[in-house]
Each structure stands twice: as C-alpha cells, then as structure tokens.
Short mmCIF file of C-alpha atoms in Angstrom, two decimals:
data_model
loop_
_atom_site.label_atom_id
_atom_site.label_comp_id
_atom_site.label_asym_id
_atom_site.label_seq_id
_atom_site.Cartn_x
_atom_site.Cartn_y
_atom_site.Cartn_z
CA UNK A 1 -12.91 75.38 22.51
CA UNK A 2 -13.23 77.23 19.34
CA UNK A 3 -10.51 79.34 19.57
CA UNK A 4 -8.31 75.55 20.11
CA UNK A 5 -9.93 74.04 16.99
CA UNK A 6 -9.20 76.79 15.07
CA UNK A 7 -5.66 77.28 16.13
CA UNK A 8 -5.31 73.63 15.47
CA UNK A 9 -6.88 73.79 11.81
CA UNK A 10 -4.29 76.60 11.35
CA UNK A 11 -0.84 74.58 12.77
CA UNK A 12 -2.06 71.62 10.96
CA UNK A 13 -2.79 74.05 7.40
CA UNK A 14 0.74 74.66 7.94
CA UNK A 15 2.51 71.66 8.30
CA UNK A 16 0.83 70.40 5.34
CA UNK A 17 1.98 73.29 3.48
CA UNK A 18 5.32 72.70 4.82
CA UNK A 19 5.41 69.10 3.92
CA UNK A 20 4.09 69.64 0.31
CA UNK A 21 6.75 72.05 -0.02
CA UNK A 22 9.40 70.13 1.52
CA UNK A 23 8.47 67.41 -0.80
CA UNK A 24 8.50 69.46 -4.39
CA UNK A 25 11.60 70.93 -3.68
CA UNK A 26 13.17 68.01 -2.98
CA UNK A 27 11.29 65.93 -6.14
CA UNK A 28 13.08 69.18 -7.91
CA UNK A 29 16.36 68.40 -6.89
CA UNK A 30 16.15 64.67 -7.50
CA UNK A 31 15.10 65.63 -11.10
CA UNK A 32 18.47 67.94 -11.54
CA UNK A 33 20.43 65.74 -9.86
CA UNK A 34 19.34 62.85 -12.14
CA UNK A 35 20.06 64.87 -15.07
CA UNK A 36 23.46 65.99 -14.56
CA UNK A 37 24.28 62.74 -14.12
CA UNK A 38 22.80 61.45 -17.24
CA UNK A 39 24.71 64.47 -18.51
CA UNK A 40 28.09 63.52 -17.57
CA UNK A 41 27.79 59.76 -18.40
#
C-alpha cells in the first residue's frame, strides 16, 4: 500500500504543479492582453 500512496502523493504533486502553472501563465497573458489594449485605446 505504500508503493500506492506514494504514487498517489506523486500524480497529485503534479497536477498541482500543473494547475499552478496553468494558472500563471494564463494570469500572464491576461496582464498583456490588458495592456495592449489600454495601449491602443
């Protein structure tokens, strides 16, 4: 049961690094997107 805990600690590492990714990149894209559009007002 170990070896399941431990290969579920490591899936669920990764999705959460995933996610936090997932959501800075798009937080980053928001923030350029924003200001070109400020830019070309």
């Amino acid at each position: 049961m170990q070896l399941l805990r431990n290969l579920f600690n490591s899936v669920l590492h990764q999705l959460l690094h995933v996610a936090f990714y997932s959501v800075h990149t798009a937080t980053d894209v928001c923030d350029r997107l924003s200001g070109l559009w400020i830019f070309h007002q």
